[in-house]
Structure formats: structure tokens, C-alpha cells
Coordinates of C-alpha atoms and ligand atoms in Angstrom, one line a residue:
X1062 CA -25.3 0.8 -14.9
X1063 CA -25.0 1.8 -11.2
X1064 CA -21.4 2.6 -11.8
X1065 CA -22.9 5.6 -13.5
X1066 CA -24.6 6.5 -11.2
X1067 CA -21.7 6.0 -8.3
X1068 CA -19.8 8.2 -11.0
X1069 CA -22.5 10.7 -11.0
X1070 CA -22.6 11.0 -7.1
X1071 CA -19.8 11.2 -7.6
X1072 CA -19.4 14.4 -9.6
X1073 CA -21.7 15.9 -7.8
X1074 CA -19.7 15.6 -4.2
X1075 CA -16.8 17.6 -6.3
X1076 CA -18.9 20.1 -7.8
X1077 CA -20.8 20.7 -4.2
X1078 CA -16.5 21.0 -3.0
X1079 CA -15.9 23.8 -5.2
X1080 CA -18.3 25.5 -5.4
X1081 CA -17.3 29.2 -4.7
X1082 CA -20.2 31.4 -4.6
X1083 CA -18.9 34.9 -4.2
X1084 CA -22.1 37.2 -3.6
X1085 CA -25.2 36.6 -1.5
X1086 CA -27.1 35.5 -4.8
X1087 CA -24.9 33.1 -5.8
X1088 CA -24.3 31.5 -2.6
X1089 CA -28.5 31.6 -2.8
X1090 CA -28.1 29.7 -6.4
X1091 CA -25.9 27.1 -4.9
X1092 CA -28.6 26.7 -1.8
X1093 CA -31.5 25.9 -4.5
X1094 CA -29.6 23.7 -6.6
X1095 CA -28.4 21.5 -3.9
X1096 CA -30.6 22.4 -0.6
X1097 CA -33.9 23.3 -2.0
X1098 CA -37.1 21.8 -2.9
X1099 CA -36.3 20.3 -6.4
X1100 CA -32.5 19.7 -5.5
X1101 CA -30.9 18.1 -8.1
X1102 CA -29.4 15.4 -5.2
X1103 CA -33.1 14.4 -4.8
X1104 CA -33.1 12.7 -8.4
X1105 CA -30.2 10.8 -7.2
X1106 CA -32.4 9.0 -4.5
X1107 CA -34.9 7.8 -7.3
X1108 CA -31.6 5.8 -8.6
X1109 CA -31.7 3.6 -5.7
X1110 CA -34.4 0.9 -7.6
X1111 CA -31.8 0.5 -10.3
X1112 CA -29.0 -0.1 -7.7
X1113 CA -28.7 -4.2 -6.8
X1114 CA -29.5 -5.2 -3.2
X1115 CA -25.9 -5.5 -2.4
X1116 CA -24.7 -2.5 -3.1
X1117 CA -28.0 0.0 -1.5
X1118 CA -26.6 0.4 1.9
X1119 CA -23.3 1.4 0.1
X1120 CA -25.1 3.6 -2.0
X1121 CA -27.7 5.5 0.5
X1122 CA -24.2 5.9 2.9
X1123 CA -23.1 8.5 -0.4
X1124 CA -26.0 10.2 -0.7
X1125 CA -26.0 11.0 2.7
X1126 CA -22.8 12.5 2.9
X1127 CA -23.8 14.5 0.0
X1128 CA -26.5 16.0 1.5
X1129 CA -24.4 16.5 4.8
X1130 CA -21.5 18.2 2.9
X1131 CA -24.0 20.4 1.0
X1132 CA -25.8 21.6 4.6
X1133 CA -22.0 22.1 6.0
X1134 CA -20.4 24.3 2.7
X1135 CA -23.7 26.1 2.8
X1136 CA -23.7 27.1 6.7
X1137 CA -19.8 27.7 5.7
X1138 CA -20.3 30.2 3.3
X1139 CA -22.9 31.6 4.8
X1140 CA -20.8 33.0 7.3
X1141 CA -18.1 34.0 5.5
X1142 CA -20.2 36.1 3.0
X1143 CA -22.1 37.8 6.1
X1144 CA -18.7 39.3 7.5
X1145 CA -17.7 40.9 5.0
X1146 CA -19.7 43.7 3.2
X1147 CA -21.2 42.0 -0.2
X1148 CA -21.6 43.9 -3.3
X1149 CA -25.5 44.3 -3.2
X1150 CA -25.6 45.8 1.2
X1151 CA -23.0 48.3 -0.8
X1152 CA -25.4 49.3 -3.3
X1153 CA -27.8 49.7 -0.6
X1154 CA -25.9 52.4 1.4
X1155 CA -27.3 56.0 0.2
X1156 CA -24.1 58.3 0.2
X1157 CA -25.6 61.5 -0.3
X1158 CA -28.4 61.2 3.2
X1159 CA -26.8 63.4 5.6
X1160 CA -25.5 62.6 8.4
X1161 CA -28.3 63.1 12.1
X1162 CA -26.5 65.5 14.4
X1163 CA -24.6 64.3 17.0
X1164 CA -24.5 64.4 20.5
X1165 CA -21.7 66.1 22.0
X1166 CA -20.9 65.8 25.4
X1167 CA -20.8 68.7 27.5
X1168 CA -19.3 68.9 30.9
X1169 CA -20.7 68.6 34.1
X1170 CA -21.3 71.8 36.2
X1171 CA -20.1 70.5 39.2
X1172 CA -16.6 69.3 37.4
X1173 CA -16.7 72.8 35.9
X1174 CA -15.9 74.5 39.2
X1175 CA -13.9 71.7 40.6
X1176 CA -11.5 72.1 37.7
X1177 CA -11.6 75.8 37.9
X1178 CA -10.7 75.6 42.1
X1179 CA -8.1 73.1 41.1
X1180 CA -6.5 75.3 38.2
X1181 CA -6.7 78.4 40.9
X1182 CA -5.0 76.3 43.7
X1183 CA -2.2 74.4 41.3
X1184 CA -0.9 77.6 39.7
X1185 CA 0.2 78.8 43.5
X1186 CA 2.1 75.5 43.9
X1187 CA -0.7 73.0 45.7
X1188 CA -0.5 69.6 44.3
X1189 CA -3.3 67.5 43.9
X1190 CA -3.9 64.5 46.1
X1191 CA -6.8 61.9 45.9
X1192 CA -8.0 59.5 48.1
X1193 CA -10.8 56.8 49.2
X1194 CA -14.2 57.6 49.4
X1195 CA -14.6 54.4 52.1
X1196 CA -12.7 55.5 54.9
X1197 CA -12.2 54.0 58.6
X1198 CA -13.0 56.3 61.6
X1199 CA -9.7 56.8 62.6
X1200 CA -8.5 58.9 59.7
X1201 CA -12.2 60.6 59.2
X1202 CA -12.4 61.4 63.2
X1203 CA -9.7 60.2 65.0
X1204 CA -6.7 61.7 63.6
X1205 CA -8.6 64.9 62.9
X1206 CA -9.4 65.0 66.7
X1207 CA -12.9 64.2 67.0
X1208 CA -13.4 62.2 70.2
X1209 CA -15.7 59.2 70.1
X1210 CA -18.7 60.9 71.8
X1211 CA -18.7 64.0 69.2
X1212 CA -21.9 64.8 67.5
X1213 CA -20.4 64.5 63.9
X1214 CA -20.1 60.8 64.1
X1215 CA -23.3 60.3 65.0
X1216 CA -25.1 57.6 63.3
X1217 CA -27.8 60.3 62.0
X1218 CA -24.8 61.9 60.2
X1219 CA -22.5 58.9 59.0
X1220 CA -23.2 56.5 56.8
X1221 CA -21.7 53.7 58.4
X1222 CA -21.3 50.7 55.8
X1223 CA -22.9 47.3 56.5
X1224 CA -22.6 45.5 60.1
X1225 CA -19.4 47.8 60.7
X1226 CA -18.8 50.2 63.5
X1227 CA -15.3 51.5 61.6
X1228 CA -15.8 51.4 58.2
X1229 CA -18.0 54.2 56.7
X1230 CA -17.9 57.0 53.9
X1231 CA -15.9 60.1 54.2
X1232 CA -18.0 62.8 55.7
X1233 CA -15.7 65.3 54.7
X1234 CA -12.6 65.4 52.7
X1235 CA -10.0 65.9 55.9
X1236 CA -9.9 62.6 55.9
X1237 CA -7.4 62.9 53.1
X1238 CA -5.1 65.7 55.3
X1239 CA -5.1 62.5 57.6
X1240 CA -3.8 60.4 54.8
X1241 CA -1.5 62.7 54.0
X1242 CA 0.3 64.0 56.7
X1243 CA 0.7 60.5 58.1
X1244 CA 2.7 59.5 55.1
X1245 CA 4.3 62.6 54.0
X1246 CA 7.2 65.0 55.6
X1247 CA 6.3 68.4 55.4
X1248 CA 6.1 70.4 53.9
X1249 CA 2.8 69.6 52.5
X1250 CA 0.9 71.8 50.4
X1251 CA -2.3 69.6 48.5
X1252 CA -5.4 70.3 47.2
X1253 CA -8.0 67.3 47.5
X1254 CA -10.6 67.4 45.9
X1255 CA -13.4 64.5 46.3
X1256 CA -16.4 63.2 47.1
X1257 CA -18.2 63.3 50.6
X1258 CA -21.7 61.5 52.2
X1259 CA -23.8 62.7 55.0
X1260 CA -26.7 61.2 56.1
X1261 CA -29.4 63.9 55.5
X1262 CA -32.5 64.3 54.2
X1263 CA -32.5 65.3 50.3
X1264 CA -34.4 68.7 49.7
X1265 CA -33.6 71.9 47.3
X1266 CA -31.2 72.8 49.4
X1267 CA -29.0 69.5 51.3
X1268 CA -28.0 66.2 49.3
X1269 CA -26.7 63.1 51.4
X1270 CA -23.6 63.1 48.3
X1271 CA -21.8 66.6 47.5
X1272 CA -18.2 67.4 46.6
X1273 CA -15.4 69.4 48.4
X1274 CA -12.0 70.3 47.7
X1275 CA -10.0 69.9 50.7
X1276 CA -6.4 72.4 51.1
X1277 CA -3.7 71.8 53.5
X1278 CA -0.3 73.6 53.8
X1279 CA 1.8 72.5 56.4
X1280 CA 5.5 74.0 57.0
X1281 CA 7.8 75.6 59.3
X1282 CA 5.9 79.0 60.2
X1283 CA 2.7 79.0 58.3
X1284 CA 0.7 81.5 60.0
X1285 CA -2.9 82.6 59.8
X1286 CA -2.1 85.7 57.5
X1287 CA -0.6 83.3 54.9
X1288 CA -3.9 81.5 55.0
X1289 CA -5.9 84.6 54.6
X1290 CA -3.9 85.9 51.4
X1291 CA -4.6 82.4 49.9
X1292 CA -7.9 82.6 50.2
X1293 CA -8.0 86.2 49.3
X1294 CA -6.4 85.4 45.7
X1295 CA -9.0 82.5 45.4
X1296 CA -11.9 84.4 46.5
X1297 CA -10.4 87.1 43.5
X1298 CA -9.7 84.2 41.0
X1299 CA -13.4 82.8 41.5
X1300 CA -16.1 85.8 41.9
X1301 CA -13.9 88.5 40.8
X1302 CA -11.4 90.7 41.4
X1303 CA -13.2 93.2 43.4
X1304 CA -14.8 90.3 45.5
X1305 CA -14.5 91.2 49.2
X1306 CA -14.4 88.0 51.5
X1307 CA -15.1 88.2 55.5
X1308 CA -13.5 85.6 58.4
X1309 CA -16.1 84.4 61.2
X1310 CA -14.4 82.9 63.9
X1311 CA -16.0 79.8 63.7
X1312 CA -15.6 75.8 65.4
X1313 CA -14.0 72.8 63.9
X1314 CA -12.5 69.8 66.2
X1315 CA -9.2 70.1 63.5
X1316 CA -8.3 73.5 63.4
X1317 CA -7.6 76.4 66.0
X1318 CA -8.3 78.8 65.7
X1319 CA -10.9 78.0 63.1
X1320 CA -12.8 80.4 60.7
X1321 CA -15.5 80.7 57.9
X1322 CA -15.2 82.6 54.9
X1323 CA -17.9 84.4 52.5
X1324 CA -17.7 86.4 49.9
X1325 CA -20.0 89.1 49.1
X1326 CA -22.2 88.7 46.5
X1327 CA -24.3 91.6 47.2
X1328 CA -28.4 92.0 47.5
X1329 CA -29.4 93.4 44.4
X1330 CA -30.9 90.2 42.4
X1331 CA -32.9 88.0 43.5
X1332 CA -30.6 85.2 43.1
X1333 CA -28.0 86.5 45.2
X1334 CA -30.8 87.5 47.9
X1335 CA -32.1 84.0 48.2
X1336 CA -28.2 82.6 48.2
X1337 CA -27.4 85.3 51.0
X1338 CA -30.7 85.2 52.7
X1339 CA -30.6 88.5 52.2
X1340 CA -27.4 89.5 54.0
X1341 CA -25.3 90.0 50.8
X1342 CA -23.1 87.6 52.0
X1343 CA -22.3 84.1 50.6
X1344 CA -20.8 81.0 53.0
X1345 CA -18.2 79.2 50.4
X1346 CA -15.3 77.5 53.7
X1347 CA -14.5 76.6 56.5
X1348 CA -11.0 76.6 57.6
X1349 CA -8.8 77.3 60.4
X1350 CA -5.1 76.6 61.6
X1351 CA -4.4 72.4 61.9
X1352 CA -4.4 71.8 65.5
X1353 CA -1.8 70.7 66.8
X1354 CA -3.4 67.9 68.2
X1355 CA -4.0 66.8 64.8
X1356 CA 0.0 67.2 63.9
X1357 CA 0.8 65.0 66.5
X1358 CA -2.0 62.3 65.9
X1359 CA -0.5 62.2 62.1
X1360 CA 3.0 62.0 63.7
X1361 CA 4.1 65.8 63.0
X1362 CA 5.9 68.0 65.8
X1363 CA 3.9 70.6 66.9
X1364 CA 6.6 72.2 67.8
X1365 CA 8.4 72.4 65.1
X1366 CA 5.6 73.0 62.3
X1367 CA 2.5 74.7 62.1
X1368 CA -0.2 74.7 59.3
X1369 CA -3.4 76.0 57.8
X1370 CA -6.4 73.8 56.2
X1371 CA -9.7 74.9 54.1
X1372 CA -12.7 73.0 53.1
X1373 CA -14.7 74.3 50.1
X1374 CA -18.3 73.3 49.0
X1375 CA -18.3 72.7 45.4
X1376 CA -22.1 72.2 44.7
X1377 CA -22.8 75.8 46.5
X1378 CA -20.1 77.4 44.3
X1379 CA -22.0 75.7 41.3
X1380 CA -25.4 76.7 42.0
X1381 CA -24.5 80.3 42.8
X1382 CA -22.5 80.8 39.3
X1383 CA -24.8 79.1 37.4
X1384 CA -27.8 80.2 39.0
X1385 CA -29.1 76.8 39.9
X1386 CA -32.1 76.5 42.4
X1387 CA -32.0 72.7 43.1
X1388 CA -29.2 70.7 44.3
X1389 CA -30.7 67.6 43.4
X1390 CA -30.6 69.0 39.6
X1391 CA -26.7 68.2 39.8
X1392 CA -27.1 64.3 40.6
X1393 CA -30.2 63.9 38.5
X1394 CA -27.9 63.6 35.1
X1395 CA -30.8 64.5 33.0
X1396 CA -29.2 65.7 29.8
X1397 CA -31.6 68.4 29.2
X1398 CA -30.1 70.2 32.4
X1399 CA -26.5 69.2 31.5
X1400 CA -26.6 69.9 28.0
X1401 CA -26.7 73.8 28.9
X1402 CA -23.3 74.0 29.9
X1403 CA -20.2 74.4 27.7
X1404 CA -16.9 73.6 29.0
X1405 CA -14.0 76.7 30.2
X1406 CA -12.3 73.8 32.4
Ligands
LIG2126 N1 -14.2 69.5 57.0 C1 -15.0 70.7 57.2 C2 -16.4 70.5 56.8 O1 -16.7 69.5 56.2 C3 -14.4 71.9 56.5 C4 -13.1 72.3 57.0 C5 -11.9 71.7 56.4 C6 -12.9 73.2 58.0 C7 -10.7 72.1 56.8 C8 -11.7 73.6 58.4 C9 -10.6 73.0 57.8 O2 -17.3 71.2 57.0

């Protein structure tokens, strides 16, 4: 008699081994014969009166492991039918709904003009060069031959980072000519265009982050007049070809004699009035010849080589093509503002 019922428990251990349940209902059917309420293991336990003494503990041990090895194929097969796509979630997927629209990126105004400046600049032969955003004050003011006591590094102006009195962020993108002309031989004729911080108050009109593409030729008998025509072409390539640019002598520490350009825009919208402030006139450089101060700080002879460098403000040139009123509309990322712009560049 109870070798029946060893037999039957048995038969039921092989069946629960292979069973193979190949959709989400049959692996359910296999749950409630052997898992659920009126399992058909449970009947097995009432057998236990019939079993003699000596052989319950013996007996209970099997029943155990059939419940255990029906749990474990269960949670088995359970997984496997949930990674891969069962016949019923199929039958669920509606083919004919159509598809939502979908959100194409557009690109940012600000890497608009970059990439315009940079296709202007590359097609005349400047190379693009890159470089760190966290810079040390030697090549930021040293090299560029700002002394120590100059205004510009002032801490109201430089973000200087944590417990350092070297470390900081670029203020301005010569820190890359720096970079460069201290491990290149000339000649050297880059575009850089990057990131810069100053530490000043955010408003419609200033942002303490902006961008500016940095150019720097540097050769044997690079005069001023070559640095004019360059920035005559990009002036053209930019606004226009019957754009008219202006040179005001101007002050930096790293170029002499040092000038800035602007381009008329004119004064007969509004937009170009408030950009001017109503002189017709638009500020888009500064730039000047490398002094030769900074040559030699870089390790260049002054005598021998002489060179011209420009600074460009990319958010200005932004908000004046695409008529943008608020600088702090191109850090804000909303996507309402950047969705309005298709990509040229
Ligand atoms: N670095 C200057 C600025 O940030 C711009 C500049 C670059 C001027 C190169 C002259 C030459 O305003």
C-alpha cells in the first residue's frame, strides 16, 4: 500500500520535471495544478495516516521536495516566458494605431553661429584647436601679459575655483593662444572656439557663462593689413556682403596695437537700434597684433615673428541674427525657445 503511494509521489516529481508550459496560460495551468489552492500534491499529504510510523519522516522529506521543486520550475518558467514576447502580449499590440509624433532635435542657436564662424574661418586655412575650460593663471594672465595687480583678475571678475589662488575658469579664450604657441612652432593659424566665465551679475544683457571663438595667426610678417582683410571676409561671410566693419583703436594687455571691430547694422528697426544703441553700429571683436611680450612669454622670437589675434562674442552674434532679447534665454534650454530653430550648420 504505501509503495503506491511512494510510486505516486513519485510520478508526480517527473510529471512537475517536464512539464513544459509554452504560453503564459499554460504555465498558469501548471501553477494551479501544482501551486494552487486545491493542488493535487495536497491529497498526497492526506496519505500520510496510511503510511507506517517508520517510514513518515521518509515520506513527509518527498513531499517536501515536491512542493520545493514545483515553487522552483514555476519561478523558472516564469522568467523565461516573461523575456520573450508570448503569443497573447502579441495579439495585444494594435498595428494599425499610428504612431505619436516625434521629437526631433533641433540645434542650439548658439552652436548655430559657432559652427557657421568655424566653417567661415576653416575654409581660409585656420585649424581648429580646443582646450580646458579650468585653466591656471599663468596661461589665462600670465603668458598673455597681464601683471598680477591688473584689474581683470580681480576676484569680482574670476571665478577662482575652491581654496585656490591659481586655479580658476578661463575668462576668455586666449588662454588657449597661450596653449598653443607654447607647444607649437609657428606658424600657427587656429581658431578656438570655447567656453568662458566671468563673474557678473546675470541680467538681459550679461551672463557669468558665454562663448567665444578665439583666432590667432602667427608667422614671419603677419601684419595688421592681413588681419584687417580677415576680418573683412568674415564680417562679409556673416552679415552680408555689403556689410561695412569699422576698427577702434582699442586696449588689451595681449595685443599692440589693439582694436575693436563692428559692423554696421544700421538704425532702421528697432532691433538693430536697441543692439546699436542707436548708433547703427554693432561691437562683434576685439583683436589687435600679439604683443610681443606675449611671443616671448610662450617662447616665440619677437624678432623673428609677428602675429595677429581676435576674440569674437558668440551669444551677441546670436541674439542679433536671431533677434533674441534675453541672453539668459540661451542657457535656459527650455525647448519651446530651442525648438524654433532649424539647423544650416
Ligand atoms: N580676450 C579678449 C576678451 O575676452 C578678446 C581679444 C582676443 C582681444 C584676442 C584681442 C585679441 O575680451
Amino acid at each position: 500500500m504505501s509503495e503506491q503511494i511512494f510510486e505516486k509521489v513519485k510520478e508526480v516529481l517527473s510529471q512537475i520535471q517536464e512539464a513544459q508550459p509554452a504560453s503564459p496560460e499554460e504555465l498558469e495551468a501548471f501553477r494551479i495544478k501544482y501551486l494552487g489552492s486545491k493542488n493535487s500534491i495536497k491529497p498526497l499529504f492526506a496519505e500520510m495516516r496510511n503510511i507506517p510510523n517508520e517510514q513518515k519522516k521518509e515520506f513527509g522529506q518527498k513531499l517536501n521536495e515536491l512542493k520545493k521543486t514545483a515553487e522552483a520550475k514555476f519561478a523558472q518558467l516564469k522568467d523565461g516566458l516573461g523575456s520573450t514576447t508570448s503569443k497573447s502580449s502579441a495579439q495585444a499590440i494594435d498595428m494599425t494605431v499610428p504612431v505619436g509624433s516625434l521629437d526631433i532635435g533641433s540645434r542650439h542657436p548658439v552652436s548655430l553661429v559657432l559652427n557657421h564662424m568655424i566653417d567661415v574661418f576653416t575654409r581660409i586655412g585656420f585649424s581648429v584647436a580646443e582646450d580646458r575650460e579650468i585653466e591656471d593663471d599663468w596661461h589665462n594672465f600670465t603668458a598673455m601679459n597681464t601683471p598680477e595687480h591688473h584689474p581683470a583678475r580681480d576676484m569680482q571678475d574670476t571665478f577662482y575655483l575652491k581654496d585656490s589662488t591659481s586655479m580658476l575658469l578661463r575668462t576668455h579664450t586666449s588662454s588657449v593662444q597661450a596653449r598653443m604657441m607654447t607647444a607649437h612652432e609657428p606658424p600657427i593659424r587656429i581658431i578656438a572656439p570655447g567656453r568662458v566665465f566671468r563673474n557678473e551679475t546675470i541680467s538681459a544683457r550679461s551672463h557669468c557663462q558665454f562663448h567665444q571663438v578665439e583666432g590667432l595667426y602667427v608667422d614671419e610678417g603677419v601684419s595688421f593689413a592681413d588681419m584687417k582683410q580677415t576680418l573683412l571676409y568674415f564680417a562679409k561671410e556673416m552679415y552680408g556682403a555689403e556689410t561695412d566693419i569699422r576698427l577702434r583703436p582699442s586696449y588689451f594687455p595681449f595685443t599692440e596695437p589693439s582694436a575693436e571691430m563692428d559692423v554696421w547694422l544700421g538704425t532702421e528697426t528697432e532691433t538693430t537700434r536697441k543692439l546699436t544703441k542707436g548708433t547703427g553700429w554693432l561691437e562683434v571683436l576685439g583683436c589687435g597684433m600679439v604683443d610681443p611680450n606675449v611671443l616671448e612669454n610662450c617662447g616665440i622670437d619677437s624678432k623673428k615673428y609677428s602675429g595677429y589675434a581676435f576674440g569674437i562674442g558668440i551669444e551677441r552674434s546670436a541674439m542679433q541674427k536671431y533677434n533674441i532679447s534675453d541672453i539668459r534665454m540661451l542657457f535656459e534650454n527650455d525647448t519651446r525657445f530651442l525648438s524654433q530653430f532649424t539647423a544650416a550648420f
